């Protein structure tokens, strides 16, 4: 019980994102989402270019959410 991974104690909806480069140059992008039962795990196997494009998209979405939450440019 004391050796449980931290994500087992995470509230439902919490998530983690990890990357692992494989020897063939591909990137495994693993998303783990806490649920009421077992965590949901999604693994995307991407080329390096796809992984970078995905990261740019995630950063853009986070920036948009930040502006909507805290203001920023005038809302149209």
PDB file of N, CA and C in Angstrom:
ATOM      1  N   UNK A   1       0.814  -1.188   0.000  1.00  0.00           N
ATOM      2  CA  UNK A   1       0.000   0.000   0.000  1.00  0.00           C
ATOM      3  C   UNK A   1       0.858   1.252   0.000  1.00  0.00           C
ATOM      4  N   UNK A   2       1.943   1.287   0.770  1.00  0.00           N
ATOM      5  CA  UNK A   2       2.782   2.461   0.803  1.00  0.00           C
ATOM      6  C   UNK A   2       3.607   2.628  -0.459  1.00  0.00           C
ATOM      7  N   UNK A   3       3.685   1.591  -1.295  1.00  0.00           N
ATOM      8  CA  UNK A   3       4.473   1.663  -2.520  1.00  0.00           C
ATOM      9  C   UNK A   3       3.635   1.970  -3.749  1.00  0.00           C
ATOM     10  N   UNK A   4       2.391   2.388  -3.552  1.00  0.00           N
ATOM     11  CA  UNK A   4       1.540   2.689  -4.697  1.00  0.00           C
ATOM     12  C   UNK A   4       2.069   3.913  -5.430  1.00  0.00           C
ATOM     13  N   UNK A   5       2.038   3.908  -6.771  1.00  0.00           N
ATOM     14  CA  UNK A   5       2.439   5.106  -7.505  1.00  0.00           C
ATOM     15  C   UNK A   5       1.560   6.284  -7.129  1.00  0.00           C
ATOM     16  N   UNK A   6       2.128   7.477  -7.185  1.00  0.00           N
ATOM     17  CA  UNK A   6       1.396   8.688  -6.802  1.00  0.00           C
ATOM     18  C   UNK A   6       0.118   8.845  -7.598  1.00  0.00           C
ATOM     19  N   UNK A   7       0.115   8.430  -8.872  1.00  0.00           N
ATOM     20  CA  UNK A   7      -1.070   8.631  -9.690  1.00  0.00           C
ATOM     21  C   UNK A   7      -2.248   7.798  -9.203  1.00  0.00           C
ATOM     22  N   UNK A   8      -2.006   6.710  -8.468  1.00  0.00           N
ATOM     23  CA  UNK A   8      -3.111   5.931  -7.918  1.00  0.00           C
ATOM     24  C   UNK A   8      -3.920   6.749  -6.926  1.00  0.00           C
ATOM     25  N   UNK A   9      -3.295   7.729  -6.300  1.00  0.00           N
ATOM     26  CA  UNK A   9      -3.978   8.561  -5.321  1.00  0.00           C
ATOM     27  C   UNK A   9      -4.507   9.853  -5.933  1.00  0.00           C
ATOM     28  N   UNK A  10      -4.329  10.028  -7.233  1.00  0.00           N
ATOM     29  CA  UNK A  10      -4.749  11.260  -7.893  1.00  0.00           C
ATOM     30  C   UNK A  10      -6.270  11.324  -7.972  1.00  0.00           C
ATOM     31  N   UNK A  11      -6.832  12.528  -7.903  1.00  0.00           N
ATOM     32  CA  UNK A  11      -8.283  12.662  -8.025  1.00  0.00           C
ATOM     33  C   UNK A  11      -8.729  12.332  -9.448  1.00  0.00           C
ATOM     34  N   UNK A  12      -9.957  11.844  -9.633  1.00  0.00           N
ATOM     35  CA  UNK A  12     -10.453  11.553 -10.977  1.00  0.00           C
ATOM     36  C   UNK A  12     -10.310  12.784 -11.872  1.00  0.00           C
ATOM     37  N   UNK A  13      -9.850  12.553 -13.080  1.00  0.00           N
ATOM     38  CA  UNK A  13      -9.660  13.640 -14.029  1.00  0.00           C
ATOM     39  C   UNK A  13      -8.230  14.145 -14.088  1.00  0.00           C
ATOM     40  N   UNK A  14      -7.420  13.842 -13.067  1.00  0.00           N
ATOM     41  CA  UNK A  14      -6.013  14.247 -13.090  1.00  0.00           C
ATOM     42  C   UNK A  14      -5.298  13.437 -14.168  1.00  0.00           C
ATOM     43  N   UNK A  15      -4.284  14.021 -14.777  1.00  0.00           N
ATOM     44  CA  UNK A  15      -3.592  13.309 -15.837  1.00  0.00           C
ATOM     45  C   UNK A  15      -2.101  13.580 -15.804  1.00  0.00           C
ATOM     46  N   UNK A  16      -1.355  12.668 -16.417  1.00  0.00           N
ATOM     47  CA  UNK A  16       0.084  12.836 -16.591  1.00  0.00           C
ATOM     48  C   UNK A  16       0.409  12.572 -18.053  1.00  0.00           C
ATOM     49  N   UNK A  17       1.485  13.183 -18.511  1.00  0.00           N
ATOM     50  CA  UNK A  17       1.932  13.023 -19.885  1.00  0.00           C
ATOM     51  C   UNK A  17       3.427  12.746 -19.853  1.00  0.00           C
ATOM     52  N   UNK A  18       3.842  11.624 -20.428  1.00  0.00           N
ATOM     53  CA  UNK A  18       5.263  11.276 -20.457  1.00  0.00           C
ATOM     54  C   UNK A  18       5.657  10.887 -21.879  1.00  0.00           C
ATOM     55  N   UNK A  19       6.938  11.069 -22.181  1.00  0.00           N
ATOM     56  CA  UNK A  19       7.453  10.668 -23.486  1.00  0.00           C
ATOM     57  C   UNK A  19       8.635   9.737 -23.299  1.00  0.00           C
ATOM     58  N   UNK A  20       8.775   8.812 -24.237  1.00  0.00           N
ATOM     59  CA  UNK A  20       9.899   7.887 -24.244  1.00  0.00           C
ATOM     60  C   UNK A  20      10.355   7.721 -25.686  1.00  0.00           C
ATOM     61  N   UNK A  21      11.634   7.928 -25.925  1.00  0.00           N
ATOM     62  CA  UNK A  21      12.175   7.719 -27.273  1.00  0.00           C
ATOM     63  C   UNK A  21      12.579   6.260 -27.405  1.00  0.00           C
ATOM     64  N   UNK A  22      12.181   5.655 -28.508  1.00  0.00           N
ATOM     65  CA  UNK A  22      12.555   4.261 -28.741  1.00  0.00           C
ATOM     66  C   UNK A  22      13.797   4.211 -29.632  1.00  0.00           C
ATOM     67  N   UNK A  23      14.494   3.073 -29.653  1.00  0.00           N
ATOM     68  CA  UNK A  23      15.727   2.956 -30.435  1.00  0.00           C
ATOM     69  C   UNK A  23      15.529   3.233 -31.932  1.00  0.00           C
ATOM     70  N   UNK A  24      14.323   3.009 -32.446  1.00  0.00           N
ATOM     71  CA  UNK A  24      14.087   3.221 -33.879  1.00  0.00           C
ATOM     72  C   UNK A  24      13.779   4.679 -34.220  1.00  0.00           C
ATOM     73  N   UNK A  25      13.888   5.583 -33.223  1.00  0.00           N
ATOM     74  CA  UNK A  25      13.669   7.004 -33.472  1.00  0.00           C
ATOM     75  C   UNK A  25      12.242   7.463 -33.265  1.00  0.00           C
ATOM     76  N   UNK A  26      11.327   6.531 -33.029  1.00  0.00           N
ATOM     77  CA  UNK A  26       9.939   6.904 -32.760  1.00  0.00           C
ATOM     78  C   UNK A  26       9.833   7.411 -31.323  1.00  0.00           C
ATOM     79  N   UNK A  27       8.729   8.106 -31.035  1.00  0.00           N
ATOM     80  CA  UNK A  27       8.479   8.632 -29.700  1.00  0.00           C
ATOM     81  C   UNK A  27       7.156   8.060 -29.211  1.00  0.00           C
ATOM     82  N   UNK A  28       7.161   7.458 -28.020  1.00  0.00           N
ATOM     83  CA  UNK A  28       5.928   6.993 -27.392  1.00  0.00           C
ATOM     84  C   UNK A  28       5.454   8.089 -26.451  1.00  0.00           C
ATOM     85  N   UNK A  29       4.282   8.631 -26.734  1.00  0.00           N
ATOM     86  CA  UNK A  29       3.671   9.671 -25.915  1.00  0.00           C
ATOM     87  C   UNK A  29       2.568   9.000 -25.107  1.00  0.00           C
ATOM     88  N   UNK A  30       2.762   8.886 -23.792  1.00  0.00           N
ATOM     89  CA  UNK A  30       1.835   8.166 -22.923  1.00  0.00           C
ATOM     90  C   UNK A  30       1.057   9.146 -22.061  1.00  0.00           C
ATOM     91  N   UNK A  31      -0.268   9.095 -22.163  1.00  0.00           N
ATOM     92  CA  UNK A  31      -1.148   9.907 -21.333  1.00  0.00           C
ATOM     93  C   UNK A  31      -1.870   8.968 -20.374  1.00  0.00           C
ATOM     94  N   UNK A  32      -1.791   9.257 -19.078  1.00  0.00           N
ATOM     95  CA  UNK A  32      -2.480   8.476 -18.058  1.00  0.00           C
ATOM     96  C   UNK A  32      -3.509   9.374 -17.391  1.00  0.00           C
ATOM     97  N   UNK A  33      -4.765   8.940 -17.392  1.00  0.00           N
ATOM     98  CA  UNK A  33      -5.856   9.722 -16.819  1.00  0.00           C
ATOM     99  C   UNK A  33      -6.438   8.950 -15.644  1.00  0.00           C
ATOM    100  N   UNK A  34      -6.501   9.613 -14.477  1.00  0.00           N
ATOM    101  CA  UNK A  34      -7.067   8.977 -13.285  1.00  0.00           C
ATOM    102  C   UNK A  34      -8.584   8.878 -13.443  1.00  0.00           C
ATOM    103  N   UNK A  35      -9.137   7.735 -13.074  1.00  0.00           N
ATOM    104  CA  UNK A  35     -10.582   7.521 -13.101  1.00  0.00           C
ATOM    105  C   UNK A  35     -11.007   6.978 -11.742  1.00  0.00           C
ATOM    106  N   UNK A  36     -12.275   6.705 -11.592  1.00  0.00           N
ATOM    107  CA  UNK A  36     -12.781   6.139 -10.334  1.00  0.00           C
ATOM    108  C   UNK A  36     -12.210   4.747 -10.085  1.00  0.00           C
ATOM    109  N   UNK A  37     -11.923   4.001 -11.151  1.00  0.00           N
ATOM    110  CA  UNK A  37     -11.364   2.656 -11.020  1.00  0.00           C
ATOM    111  C   UNK A  37      -9.921   2.644 -11.471  1.00  0.00           C
ATOM    112  N   UNK A  38      -9.643   1.810 -12.455  1.00  0.00           N
ATOM    113  CA  UNK A  38      -8.294   1.719 -13.014  1.00  0.00           C
ATOM    114  C   UNK A  38      -7.999   2.960 -13.852  1.00  0.00           C
ATOM    115  N   UNK A  39      -6.738   3.415 -13.870  1.00  0.00           N
ATOM    116  CA  UNK A  39      -6.408   4.566 -14.714  1.00  0.00           C
ATOM    117  C   UNK A  39      -6.553   4.209 -16.197  1.00  0.00           C
ATOM    118  N   UNK A  40      -6.916   5.190 -17.003  1.00  0.00           N
ATOM    119  CA  UNK A  40      -7.000   5.013 -18.444  1.00  0.00           C
ATOM    120  C   UNK A  40      -5.654   5.435 -19.031  1.00  0.00           C
ATOM    121  N   UNK A  41      -5.072   4.594 -19.860  1.00  0.00           N
ATOM    122  CA  UNK A  41      -3.755   4.868 -20.433  1.00  0.00           C
ATOM    123  C   UNK A  41      -3.873   4.861 -21.953  1.00  0.00           C
ATOM    124  N   UNK A  42      -3.380   5.930 -22.569  1.00  0.00           N
ATOM    125  CA  UNK A  42      -3.376   6.054 -24.024  1.00  0.00           C
ATOM    126  C   UNK A  42      -1.931   6.261 -24.463  1.00  0.00           C
ATOM    127  N   UNK A  43      -1.472   5.465 -25.424  1.00  0.00           N
ATOM    128  CA  UNK A  43      -0.107   5.599 -25.934  1.00  0.00           C
ATOM    129  C   UNK A  43      -0.185   5.925 -27.423  1.00  0.00           C
ATOM    130  N   UNK A  44       0.428   7.050 -27.803  1.00  0.00           N
ATOM    131  CA  UNK A  44       0.553   7.415 -29.211  1.00  0.00           C
ATOM    132  C   UNK A  44       1.994   7.160 -29.632  1.00  0.00           C
ATOM    133  N   UNK A  45       2.179   6.454 -30.720  1.00  0.00           N
ATOM    134  CA  UNK A  45       3.528   6.203 -31.250  1.00  0.00           C
ATOM    135  C   UNK A  45       3.711   7.165 -32.413  1.00  0.00           C
ATOM    136  N   UNK A  46       4.606   8.128 -32.238  1.00  0.00           N
ATOM    137  CA  UNK A  46       4.758   9.218 -33.189  1.00  0.00           C
ATOM    138  C   UNK A  46       6.181   9.310 -33.716  1.00  0.00           C
ATOM    139  N   UNK A  47       6.306   9.875 -34.916  1.00  0.00           N
ATOM    140  CA  UNK A  47       7.636  10.238 -35.390  1.00  0.00           C
ATOM    141  C   UNK A  47       8.068  11.469 -34.598  1.00  0.00           C
ATOM    142  N   UNK A  48       9.326  11.801 -34.686  1.00  0.00           N
ATOM    143  CA  UNK A  48       9.818  12.980 -33.963  1.00  0.00           C
ATOM    144  C   UNK A  48       9.093  14.246 -34.427  1.00  0.00           C
ATOM    145  N   UNK A  49       8.856  14.373 -35.727  1.00  0.00           N
ATOM    146  CA  UNK A  49       8.150  15.532 -36.264  1.00  0.00           C
ATOM    147  C   UNK A  49       6.706  15.582 -35.759  1.00  0.00           C
ATOM    148  N   UNK A  50       6.037  14.430 -35.729  1.00  0.00           N
ATOM    149  CA  UNK A  50       4.665  14.378 -35.218  1.00  0.00           C
ATOM    150  C   UNK A  50       4.621  14.752 -33.741  1.00  0.00           C
ATOM    151  N   UNK A  51       5.601  14.282 -32.967  1.00  0.00           N
ATOM    152  CA  UNK A  51       5.648  14.607 -31.537  1.00  0.00           C
ATOM    153  C   UNK A  51       5.823  16.108 -31.338  1.00  0.00           C
ATOM    154  N   UNK A  52       6.677  16.734 -32.135  1.00  0.00           N
ATOM    155  CA  UNK A  52       6.875  18.183 -32.027  1.00  0.00           C
ATOM    156  C   UNK A  52       5.609  18.940 -32.419  1.00  0.00           C
ATOM    157  N   UNK A  53       4.935  18.506 -33.476  1.00  0.00           N
ATOM    158  CA  UNK A  53       3.684  19.152 -33.885  1.00  0.00           C
ATOM    159  C   UNK A  53       2.633  19.014 -32.787  1.00  0.00           C
ATOM    160  N   UNK A  54       2.568  17.837 -32.172  1.00  0.00           N
ATOM    161  CA  UNK A  54       1.618  17.615 -31.074  1.00  0.00           C
ATOM    162  C   UNK A  54       1.939  18.545 -29.900  1.00  0.00           C
ATOM    163  N   UNK A  55       3.213  18.670 -29.558  1.00  0.00           N
ATOM    164  CA  UNK A  55       3.620  19.548 -28.454  1.00  0.00           C
ATOM    165  C   UNK A  55       3.256  21.001 -28.753  1.00  0.00           C
ATOM    166  N   UNK A  56       3.471  21.446 -29.995  1.00  0.00           N
ATOM    167  CA  UNK A  56       3.092  22.821 -30.359  1.00  0.00           C
ATOM    168  C   UNK A  56       1.590  23.022 -30.212  1.00  0.00           C
ATOM    169  N   UNK A  57       0.801  22.037 -30.615  1.00  0.00           N
ATOM    170  CA  UNK A  57      -0.650  22.134 -30.484  1.00  0.00           C
ATOM    171  C   UNK A  57      -1.099  22.195 -29.035  1.00  0.00           C
ATOM    172  N   UNK A  58      -0.485  21.374 -28.180  1.00  0.00           N
ATOM    173  CA  UNK A  58      -0.829  21.382 -26.749  1.00  0.00           C
ATOM    174  C   UNK A  58      -0.467  22.727 -26.123  1.00  0.00           C
ATOM    175  N   UNK A  59       0.709  23.271 -26.473  1.00  0.00           N
ATOM    176  CA  UNK A  59       1.113  24.568 -25.919  1.00  0.00           C
ATOM    177  C   UNK A  59       0.190  25.684 -26.396  1.00  0.00           C
ATOM    178  N   UNK A  60      -0.227  25.644 -27.658  1.00  0.00           N
ATOM    179  CA  UNK A  60      -1.148  26.657 -28.173  1.00  0.00           C
ATOM    180  C   UNK A  60      -2.492  26.574 -27.459  1.00  0.00           C
ATOM    181  N   UNK A  61      -2.987  25.360 -27.251  1.00  0.00           N
ATOM    182  CA  UNK A  61      -4.264  25.190 -26.551  1.00  0.00           C
ATOM    183  C   UNK A  61      -4.166  25.677 -25.112  1.00  0.00           C
ATOM    184  N   UNK A  62      -3.048  25.403 -24.451  1.00  0.00           N
ATOM    185  CA  UNK A  62      -2.860  25.869 -23.072  1.00  0.00           C
ATOM    186  C   UNK A  62      -2.819  27.392 -23.028  1.00  0.00           C
ATOM    187  N   UNK A  63      -2.157  28.010 -23.996  1.00  0.00           N
ATOM    188  CA  UNK A  63      -2.110  29.471 -24.052  1.00  0.00           C
ATOM    189  C   UNK A  63      -3.484  30.064 -24.281  1.00  0.00           C
ATOM    190  N   UNK A  64      -4.271  29.463 -25.168  1.00  0.00           N
ATOM    191  CA  UNK A  64      -5.634  29.938 -25.412  1.00  0.00           C
ATOM    192  C   UNK A  64      -6.479  29.832 -24.149  1.00  0.00           C
ATOM    193  N   UNK A  65      -6.360  28.718 -23.439  1.00  0.00           N
ATOM    194  CA  UNK A  65      -7.125  28.533 -22.203  1.00  0.00           C
ATOM    195  C   UNK A  65      -6.716  29.549 -21.148  1.00  0.00           C
ATOM    196  N   UNK A  66      -5.426  29.848 -21.065  1.00  0.00           N
ATOM    197  CA  UNK A  66      -4.938  30.833 -20.104  1.00  0.00           C
ATOM    198  C   UNK A  66      -5.517  32.209 -20.403  1.00  0.00           C
ATOM    199  N   UNK A  67      -5.533  32.600 -21.671  1.00  0.00           N
ATOM    200  CA  UNK A  67      -6.098  33.898 -22.047  1.00  0.00           C
ATOM    201  C   UNK A  67      -7.586  33.958 -21.742  1.00  0.00           C
ATOM    202  N   UNK A  68      -8.320  32.876 -22.018  1.00  0.00           N
ATOM    203  CA  UNK A  68      -9.759  32.875 -21.733  1.00  0.00           C
ATOM    204  C   UNK A  68     -10.021  32.951 -20.236  1.00  0.00           C
ATOM    205  N   UNK A  69      -9.145  32.334 -19.444  1.00  0.00           N
ATOM    206  CA  UNK A  69      -9.340  32.312 -17.997  1.00  0.00           C
ATOM    207  C   UNK A  69      -8.966  33.630 -17.342  1.00  0.00           C
ATOM    208  N   UNK A  70      -7.836  34.204 -17.742  1.00  0.00           N
ATOM    209  CA  UNK A  70      -7.318  35.377 -17.047  1.00  0.00           C
ATOM    210  C   UNK A  70      -7.343  36.648 -17.881  1.00  0.00           C
ATOM    211  N   UNK A  71      -7.972  36.612 -19.035  1.00  0.00           N
ATOM    212  CA  UNK A  71      -8.008  37.803 -19.884  1.00  0.00           C
ATOM    213  C   UNK A  71      -6.832  37.795 -20.824  1.00  0.00           C
ATOM    214  N   UNK A  72      -6.386  38.953 -21.174  1.00  0.00           N
ATOM    215  CA  UNK A  72      -5.297  39.058 -22.143  1.00  0.00           C
ATOM    216  C   UNK A  72      -5.745  40.008 -23.209  1.00  0.00           C
ATOM    217  N   UNK A  73      -5.699  39.573 -24.452  1.00  0.00           N
ATOM    218  CA  UNK A  73      -6.199  40.412 -25.525  1.00  0.00           C
ATOM    219  C   UNK A  73      -7.691  40.617 -25.322  1.00  0.00           C
ATOM    220  N   UNK A  74      -8.177  41.765 -25.813  1.00  0.00           N
ATOM    221  CA  UNK A  74      -9.606  42.045 -25.644  1.00  0.00           C
ATOM    222  C   UNK A  74     -10.429  40.946 -26.290  1.00  0.00           C
ATOM    223  N   UNK A  75     -11.453  40.536 -25.585  1.00  0.00           N
ATOM    224  CA  UNK A  75     -12.352  39.515 -26.107  1.00  0.00           C
ATOM    225  C   UNK A  75     -13.188  40.131 -27.218  1.00  0.00           C
ATOM    226  N   UNK A  76     -13.379  39.423 -28.304  1.00  0.00           N
ATOM    227  CA  UNK A  76     -14.175  39.945 -29.418  1.00  0.00           C
ATOM    228  C   UNK A  76     -15.583  39.455 -29.323  1.00  0.00           C
TER     229      UNK A  76
END
